[in-house]
Amino acid sequence: MGAPARPNDLYSEKTDPMTDQPPVSYAGPQRVVSGVQPSGALHLGNYLGALVKFARLQHQIDTFIFVADMHAVTVWQDPALLAGQTREIAAAYLAAGLDPSKATIFPQSAVTAHAELGWIFQCVARLGWLDRMTQFKEKSGKHKERSSVGLYTYPVLQAADILVYKATQVPVGDDQKQHLELTRDIAAKFNHDFDRPGFFPLPEAMTEGPGARIMSLRDGSAKMSKSDPSDNSRINLTDDADTIAQKIRKARTDPEPLPETLEELKARPEADNLVGVYGALADMTKAQVLAEFGGQGFGAFKPALADLAVAKLGPVSDAMRRYLADPAEIDRILGAGAERARAAAAPTLDEVRKIVGFWR
Ligand code: TYM
């Protein structure tokens, strides 16, 4: 049998890129998978874009949440600090409400099936697909040639993280959408090349809600990020009440009062962002926030937002500190989670080995 045709087009919702037919649907159970890198202090964007959703989903669907330490080492990490950073993310998961008796919480590197499937996927994914990844361009900047190869193939490992558990839903912030499209491409191409329709699901990114894209407090056109040199651009989960209030007071805004309509809000990125943060923290839509604060100036809105942020984040950072005071308990949770995750990943790897034709 000749090699199948391999178009380079990214996956479209309506058709399987390999067959131009509607994708054969996946018949397995629903599962949630997601992860966060242990590469710096967590901020409000990570919390609202990811952690809050993890905690909600664990009550609805079988949920696997890992600490992405293998992704973290695509850029230099101090070996003396990495395990501690991994525990910190685990503490943040627990503080955000993840319950180890409901969700499986584990370090990515403890489940070698991610790396094994990642290799197969490197042979499925096309260079042209990776060339389009905007996050690599952002992260490698002017130093593309000096970036690690791992930084380039990073989204392929991400596809393995997700598909090794045959996950159907992936709660992430907006910035991960392109990586999820690539995951769908890889799943569709694997299913097609090995003639196994529906073997891997084509997982959906869950990015709904106002928390999916939290912007910098200093610049409404840049996303809130761990790597922004200005600490005032973000609210860290470990910030105390005074620091949170001060950062919100200093947040860049325009001199106009808050508008009454979403249409007017769109043209004002900084105001739009603060309204979105309020909405995400209070579990309200932006329209509901405007119904309450439209027409009021930032002199009134910022203190209300600061109070809300302190009330919501204070207990999270307190809980994080409590968990971190007992690293042995965190290690116990991560160890038990890793065992469960290995057991869940093993059948997929077994089948993949058979499908690919490896000696067994
Ligand atoms: P990471 O560690 O950069 O970010 C963790 C999560 O936080 C979200 N996020 C945001 N959400 C809203 N507003 C922001 N400003 C903001 N900044 C970050 C991210 O979208 C993410 O959901 N590649 C992933 C880690 C990963 C992963 C996976 C995720 C590895 N394998 C498999 C899902 C499934 C990353 O670097 O996230």
Coordinates of C-alpha atoms and ligand atoms in Angstrom, one line a residue:
M1 CA 0.0 0.0 0.0
G2 CA 1.4 3.4 -1.0
A3 CA 1.8 6.2 1.5
P4 CA -1.5 8.1 2.0
A5 CA -1.8 11.6 0.7
R6 CA -0.8 14.1 3.3
P7 CA -2.2 17.5 2.9
N8 CA -0.8 20.2 5.2
D9 CA -4.0 22.1 5.8
L10 CA -5.0 22.7 9.4
Y11 CA -8.0 20.9 10.6
S12 CA -11.4 22.4 9.9
E13 CA -14.4 21.9 12.1
K14 CA -16.5 20.6 9.3
T15 CA -14.3 18.0 7.6
D16 CA -11.5 15.6 8.3
P17 CA -8.6 17.1 6.5
M18 CA -7.6 13.7 5.2
T19 CA -10.8 12.7 3.7
D20 CA -12.8 15.9 3.2
Q21 CA -15.7 14.0 4.9
P22 CA -17.2 14.9 8.3
P23 CA -14.9 13.3 10.9
V24 CA -15.9 9.9 12.2
S25 CA -17.0 10.6 15.7
Y26 CA -15.2 9.2 18.7
A27 CA -17.4 6.8 20.7
G28 CA -15.4 6.7 24.0
P29 CA -16.2 8.4 27.3
Q30 CA -15.7 12.1 27.9
R31 CA -12.5 13.1 29.7
V32 CA -10.9 16.4 30.6
V33 CA -7.1 16.9 30.5
S34 CA -5.1 20.1 31.1
G35 CA -1.9 21.3 32.6
V36 CA 0.1 24.3 33.7
Q37 CA 3.9 24.9 33.4
P38 CA 5.9 25.2 36.6
S39 CA 7.9 28.1 35.2
G40 CA 7.1 31.1 37.4
A41 CA 4.5 32.4 39.8
L42 CA 0.9 31.8 38.8
H43 CA -1.1 34.9 38.0
L44 CA -4.8 35.9 37.7
G45 CA -4.9 34.9 34.0
N46 CA -3.8 31.3 34.9
Y47 CA -6.3 31.2 37.7
L48 CA -9.3 32.5 35.8
G49 CA -8.4 31.0 32.4
A50 CA -7.5 27.5 33.7
L51 CA -7.6 26.7 37.4
V52 CA -11.1 27.8 38.2
K53 CA -12.4 25.7 35.2
F54 CA -10.5 22.6 36.4
A55 CA -12.1 22.8 39.8
R56 CA -15.6 23.1 38.2
L57 CA -15.2 20.4 35.7
Q58 CA -13.9 17.7 38.2
H59 CA -17.5 17.4 39.4
Q60 CA -18.9 16.8 35.9
I61 CA -16.3 14.7 34.0
D62 CA -13.4 12.4 34.7
T63 CA -10.6 15.0 35.0
F64 CA -6.8 14.7 34.7
I65 CA -4.7 17.7 35.6
F66 CA -0.9 17.6 35.5
V67 CA 2.1 19.9 36.2
A68 CA 3.8 20.4 32.8
D69 CA 7.4 20.0 34.0
M70 CA 8.5 18.5 30.6
H71 CA 7.2 21.6 28.9
A72 CA 8.9 23.8 31.4
V73 CA 12.4 22.5 30.5
T74 CA 12.0 23.6 26.9
V75 CA 13.6 26.7 28.3
W76 CA 16.3 26.6 31.0
Q77 CA 15.1 25.7 34.5
D78 CA 17.3 25.5 37.6
P79 CA 17.4 21.8 38.5
A80 CA 17.6 22.8 42.2
L81 CA 14.3 24.6 42.0
L82 CA 12.2 22.7 39.5
A83 CA 10.7 20.1 41.8
G84 CA 9.8 22.9 44.3
Q85 CA 8.1 24.8 41.4
T86 CA 6.2 21.6 40.6
R87 CA 4.9 21.4 44.2
E88 CA 3.9 25.0 44.0
I89 CA 1.6 24.4 41.0
A90 CA 0.2 21.4 42.7
A91 CA -0.5 23.5 45.8
A92 CA -2.2 26.1 43.6
Y93 CA -4.4 23.4 42.1
L94 CA -5.4 22.2 45.6
A95 CA -6.0 25.8 46.7
A96 CA -8.2 26.5 43.7
G97 CA -10.4 23.6 44.8
L98 CA -9.1 20.6 42.9
D99 CA -9.9 17.5 45.0
P100 CA -7.5 14.6 44.6
S101 CA -10.3 12.1 45.3
K102 CA -12.1 13.5 42.2
A103 CA -9.4 14.7 39.8
T104 CA -6.1 12.9 39.0
I105 CA -3.3 15.4 39.8
F106 CA 0.2 14.4 38.8
P107 CA 3.6 15.6 37.4
Q108 CA 3.8 15.1 33.6
S109 CA 7.4 13.7 33.8
A110 CA 6.2 10.9 36.1
V111 CA 4.1 9.4 33.3
T112 CA 6.6 8.4 30.5
A113 CA 3.7 7.5 28.2
H114 CA 3.5 11.2 27.4
A115 CA 7.0 11.2 25.9
E116 CA 6.5 7.9 24.1
L117 CA 3.3 9.0 22.4
G118 CA 5.0 12.4 21.8
W119 CA 7.7 10.6 19.7
I120 CA 5.1 8.9 17.5
F121 CA 3.3 12.2 17.1
Q122 CA 6.5 13.9 16.0
C123 CA 6.4 11.4 13.1
V124 CA 2.8 12.2 12.4
A125 CA 2.9 16.0 12.6
R126 CA 4.2 18.0 9.6
L127 CA 6.9 20.7 9.7
G128 CA 4.6 23.0 7.9
W129 CA 2.1 22.7 10.8
L130 CA 4.7 23.6 13.4
D131 CA 6.0 26.5 11.3
R132 CA 2.7 28.2 11.8
M133 CA 2.7 28.1 15.6
T134 CA 2.6 31.7 16.8
Q135 CA 3.7 30.9 20.4
F136 CA 7.1 29.5 19.2
K137 CA 7.6 32.7 17.2
E138 CA 6.8 34.8 20.3
K139 CA 8.9 32.7 22.7
S140 CA 12.0 32.2 20.5
G141 CA 11.9 35.9 19.4
K142 CA 15.1 37.0 17.6
H143 CA 17.0 33.9 18.8
K144 CA 15.3 31.1 16.8
E145 CA 18.5 29.3 16.0
R146 CA 19.5 29.2 19.6
S147 CA 16.1 27.9 20.9
S148 CA 15.9 24.3 22.0
V149 CA 14.4 21.8 19.6
G150 CA 12.0 21.0 22.4
L151 CA 10.6 24.6 22.3
Y152 CA 9.8 24.0 18.6
T153 CA 8.1 20.6 19.0
Y154 CA 6.4 21.7 22.3
P155 CA 2.9 21.6 20.8
V156 CA 3.4 18.0 19.6
L157 CA 4.1 16.9 23.2
Q158 CA 1.0 18.8 24.2
A159 CA -1.0 16.8 21.8
A160 CA 0.4 13.6 23.4
D161 CA -0.5 14.9 26.9
I162 CA -4.1 15.2 25.8
L163 CA -4.5 12.2 23.5
V164 CA -2.7 9.6 25.7
Y165 CA -5.8 9.9 27.9
K166 CA -8.1 10.2 24.8
A167 CA -9.4 13.5 26.3
T168 CA -12.4 15.1 24.7
Q169 CA -12.3 18.5 26.4
V170 CA -9.4 20.7 27.3
P171 CA -10.0 23.7 29.5
V172 CA -7.4 26.4 28.6
G173 CA -7.0 30.1 28.1
D174 CA -7.4 31.6 24.6
D175 CA -3.6 31.5 23.9
Q176 CA -3.7 27.7 23.7
K177 CA -6.4 27.5 20.9
Q178 CA -3.8 27.1 18.2
H179 CA -2.1 24.2 20.0
L180 CA -5.5 22.5 20.3
E181 CA -6.1 22.9 16.6
L182 CA -2.8 21.2 16.1
T183 CA -3.8 18.4 18.5
R184 CA -6.9 17.8 16.4
D185 CA -4.8 17.8 13.2
I186 CA -2.5 15.2 14.7
A187 CA -5.4 13.0 15.9
A188 CA -7.1 13.2 12.6
K189 CA -4.0 12.4 10.7
F190 CA -3.1 9.5 12.9
N191 CA -6.6 8.0 12.6
H192 CA -6.4 8.4 8.8
D193 CA -2.8 7.2 8.2
F194 CA -3.3 4.1 10.2
D195 CA -6.9 3.6 9.0
R196 CA -8.4 3.7 12.5
P197 CA -11.3 6.1 12.2
G198 CA -12.4 7.4 15.6
F199 CA -9.4 5.9 17.4
F200 CA -8.4 9.3 18.8
P201 CA -11.0 11.8 19.7
L202 CA -10.7 15.3 18.2
P203 CA -10.6 17.3 21.5
E204 CA -12.3 20.6 22.0
A205 CA -10.6 23.6 23.6
M206 CA -12.9 25.0 26.4
T207 CA -12.2 28.7 26.3
E208 CA -15.6 30.2 27.0
G209 CA -16.2 32.9 29.6
P210 CA -14.7 36.3 30.3
G211 CA -11.6 34.7 32.0
A212 CA -10.1 33.2 28.9
R213 CA -8.0 36.1 27.9
I214 CA -6.9 38.3 30.8
M215 CA -4.7 41.2 29.6
S216 CA -1.8 43.0 31.3
L217 CA -2.8 45.7 33.8
R218 CA -0.2 48.0 32.1
D219 CA -1.2 47.4 28.5
G220 CA -4.7 46.3 27.3
S221 CA -3.3 44.9 24.1
A222 CA -0.8 42.4 25.7
K223 CA -1.9 39.3 27.6
M224 CA -1.1 39.0 31.3
S225 CA 2.0 36.9 31.4
K226 CA 4.5 35.3 33.7
S227 CA 7.3 36.6 31.6
D228 CA 6.3 40.3 31.5
P229 CA 9.3 42.1 33.2
S230 CA 6.8 44.5 35.0
D231 CA 5.4 42.9 38.1
N232 CA 2.7 45.6 38.1
S233 CA 1.4 44.1 34.8
R234 CA -0.1 41.1 36.7
I235 CA -1.7 40.0 39.9
N236 CA 0.2 37.0 41.3
L237 CA -1.7 34.3 43.2
T238 CA 0.8 34.9 46.0
D239 CA 0.3 38.7 46.2
D240 CA -1.1 40.0 49.5
A241 CA -4.2 42.2 49.8
D242 CA -2.3 45.5 49.8
T243 CA -0.3 44.6 46.7
I244 CA -3.4 43.5 44.9
A245 CA -5.3 46.7 45.7
Q246 CA -2.3 48.8 44.8
K247 CA -1.8 47.1 41.4
I248 CA -5.5 47.6 40.6
R249 CA -5.3 51.2 41.6
K250 CA -2.3 51.7 39.3
A251 CA -3.8 49.7 36.4
R252 CA -3.8 51.7 33.2
T253 CA -7.2 53.1 32.2
D254 CA -8.6 56.0 30.2
P255 CA -10.3 59.0 31.8
E256 CA -13.9 58.2 30.6
P257 CA -16.5 56.7 32.9
L258 CA -17.4 53.0 32.1
P259 CA -19.7 52.8 29.1
E260 CA -23.3 51.4 29.2
T261 CA -22.9 49.0 26.3
L262 CA -20.6 46.2 25.2
E263 CA -20.2 47.9 21.8
E264 CA -18.6 51.0 23.4
L265 CA -16.5 48.8 25.7
K266 CA -14.9 47.0 22.8
A267 CA -13.1 50.1 21.7
R268 CA -11.5 50.6 25.2
P269 CA -9.1 47.6 25.8
E270 CA -8.0 48.5 29.3
A271 CA -11.6 49.1 30.5
D272 CA -12.7 46.0 28.7
N273 CA -10.1 44.0 30.5
L274 CA -11.0 45.2 34.0
V275 CA -14.7 44.6 33.4
G276 CA -13.8 41.1 32.2
V277 CA -11.8 40.5 35.3
Y278 CA -14.6 41.7 37.5
G279 CA -17.0 39.4 35.6
A280 CA -14.8 36.4 35.8
L281 CA -14.3 36.8 39.6
A282 CA -17.9 37.5 40.3
D283 CA -19.2 34.9 37.9
M284 CA -21.1 37.6 35.9
T285 CA -21.1 38.4 32.2
K286 CA -19.5 41.7 31.0
A287 CA -23.0 42.9 30.2
Q288 CA -24.1 42.3 33.8
V289 CA -21.0 44.2 35.1
L290 CA -21.9 47.1 32.9
A291 CA -25.5 47.1 34.1
E292 CA -24.1 47.6 37.6
F293 CA -21.2 50.0 36.9
G294 CA -22.0 51.7 33.5
G295 CA -21.7 55.5 33.8
Q296 CA -19.5 55.3 36.9
G297 CA -15.8 56.4 36.8
F298 CA -12.8 54.3 37.6
G299 CA -12.6 56.1 41.0
A300 CA -15.6 54.0 42.0
F301 CA -15.0 50.9 39.9
K302 CA -11.4 50.2 40.8
P303 CA -12.0 50.0 44.6
A304 CA -14.9 47.7 44.0
L305 CA -12.7 45.5 41.8
A306 CA -9.9 45.5 44.3
D307 CA -12.3 44.5 47.1
L308 CA -13.6 41.7 45.0
A309 CA -10.2 40.5 43.9
V310 CA -8.9 40.5 47.5
A311 CA -12.0 38.6 48.7
K312 CA -11.6 35.9 46.0
L313 CA -7.9 35.6 45.8
G314 CA -7.0 36.0 49.5
P315 CA -8.4 32.6 50.6
V316 CA -6.6 31.0 47.6
S317 CA -3.2 32.3 48.5
D318 CA -3.8 31.4 52.2
A319 CA -4.7 27.9 51.2
M320 CA -1.7 27.7 48.9
R321 CA 0.6 28.6 51.8
R322 CA -1.0 26.0 54.0
Y323 CA -0.5 23.3 51.4
L324 CA 3.1 24.3 50.8
A325 CA 3.8 24.0 54.5
D326 CA 3.4 20.3 54.1
P327 CA 5.4 19.2 51.0
A328 CA 5.3 15.5 52.0
E329 CA 1.5 15.6 51.6
I330 CA 1.8 17.2 48.2
D331 CA 4.3 14.5 47.2
R332 CA 1.9 11.9 48.4
I333 CA -0.9 13.4 46.3
L334 CA 1.3 13.7 43.2
G335 CA 2.6 10.1 43.6
A336 CA -0.9 8.6 43.9
G337 CA -2.0 10.7 41.0
A338 CA 0.9 9.6 38.9
E339 CA 0.0 5.9 39.5
R340 CA -3.6 6.5 38.4
A341 CA -2.4 8.4 35.4
R342 CA 0.0 5.7 34.3
A343 CA -2.8 3.1 34.5
A344 CA -5.1 5.3 32.4
A345 CA -2.4 6.0 29.8
A346 CA -1.1 2.4 29.5
P347 CA -4.0 1.0 27.3
T348 CA -3.6 3.8 24.8
L349 CA 0.1 3.2 24.4
D350 CA -0.4 -0.5 24.1
E351 CA -2.9 0.0 21.3
V352 CA -0.7 2.6 19.6
R353 CA 2.3 0.2 19.6
K354 CA 0.1 -2.4 17.9
I355 CA -1.3 0.0 15.4
V356 CA 2.1 1.4 14.4
G357 CA 3.5 -2.1 14.1
F358 CA 6.3 -2.0 16.7
W359 CA 7.8 -5.3 17.7
R360 CA 6.1 -6.6 20.8
Ligands
TYM1 P1 0.8 27.9 30.7 O1 1.5 27.3 31.8 O2 1.4 29.0 29.9 O3 -0.6 28.5 31.2 C1 -1.5 27.7 32.0 C2 -2.9 28.0 31.6 O4 -3.2 29.4 31.9 C3 -3.8 30.0 30.7 N1 -3.4 31.4 30.6 C4 -4.3 32.4 30.6 N2 -5.6 32.5 30.6 C5 -6.2 33.7 30.5 N3 -5.5 34.9 30.4 C6 -4.2 34.9 30.4 N4 -3.5 36.0 30.4 C7 -3.5 33.6 30.5 N5 -2.2 33.3 30.5 C8 -2.2 31.9 30.6 C9 -3.2 29.2 29.6 O5 -4.0 29.3 28.4 C10 -3.2 27.8 30.1 O6 -4.5 27.2 30.0 N6 1.0 24.7 26.9 C11 0.4 25.0 28.2 C12 0.6 23.9 29.2 C13 0.2 22.5 28.6 C14 -1.1 22.0 28.4 C15 -0.9 20.7 27.9 C16 -2.4 22.6 28.5 C17 1.1 21.5 28.3 N7 0.4 20.4 27.9 C18 -2.1 19.9 27.6 C19 -3.5 21.8 28.1 C20 -3.3 20.5 27.7 C21 1.0 26.2 28.8 O7 2.1 26.6 28.5 O8 0.2 26.8 29.7

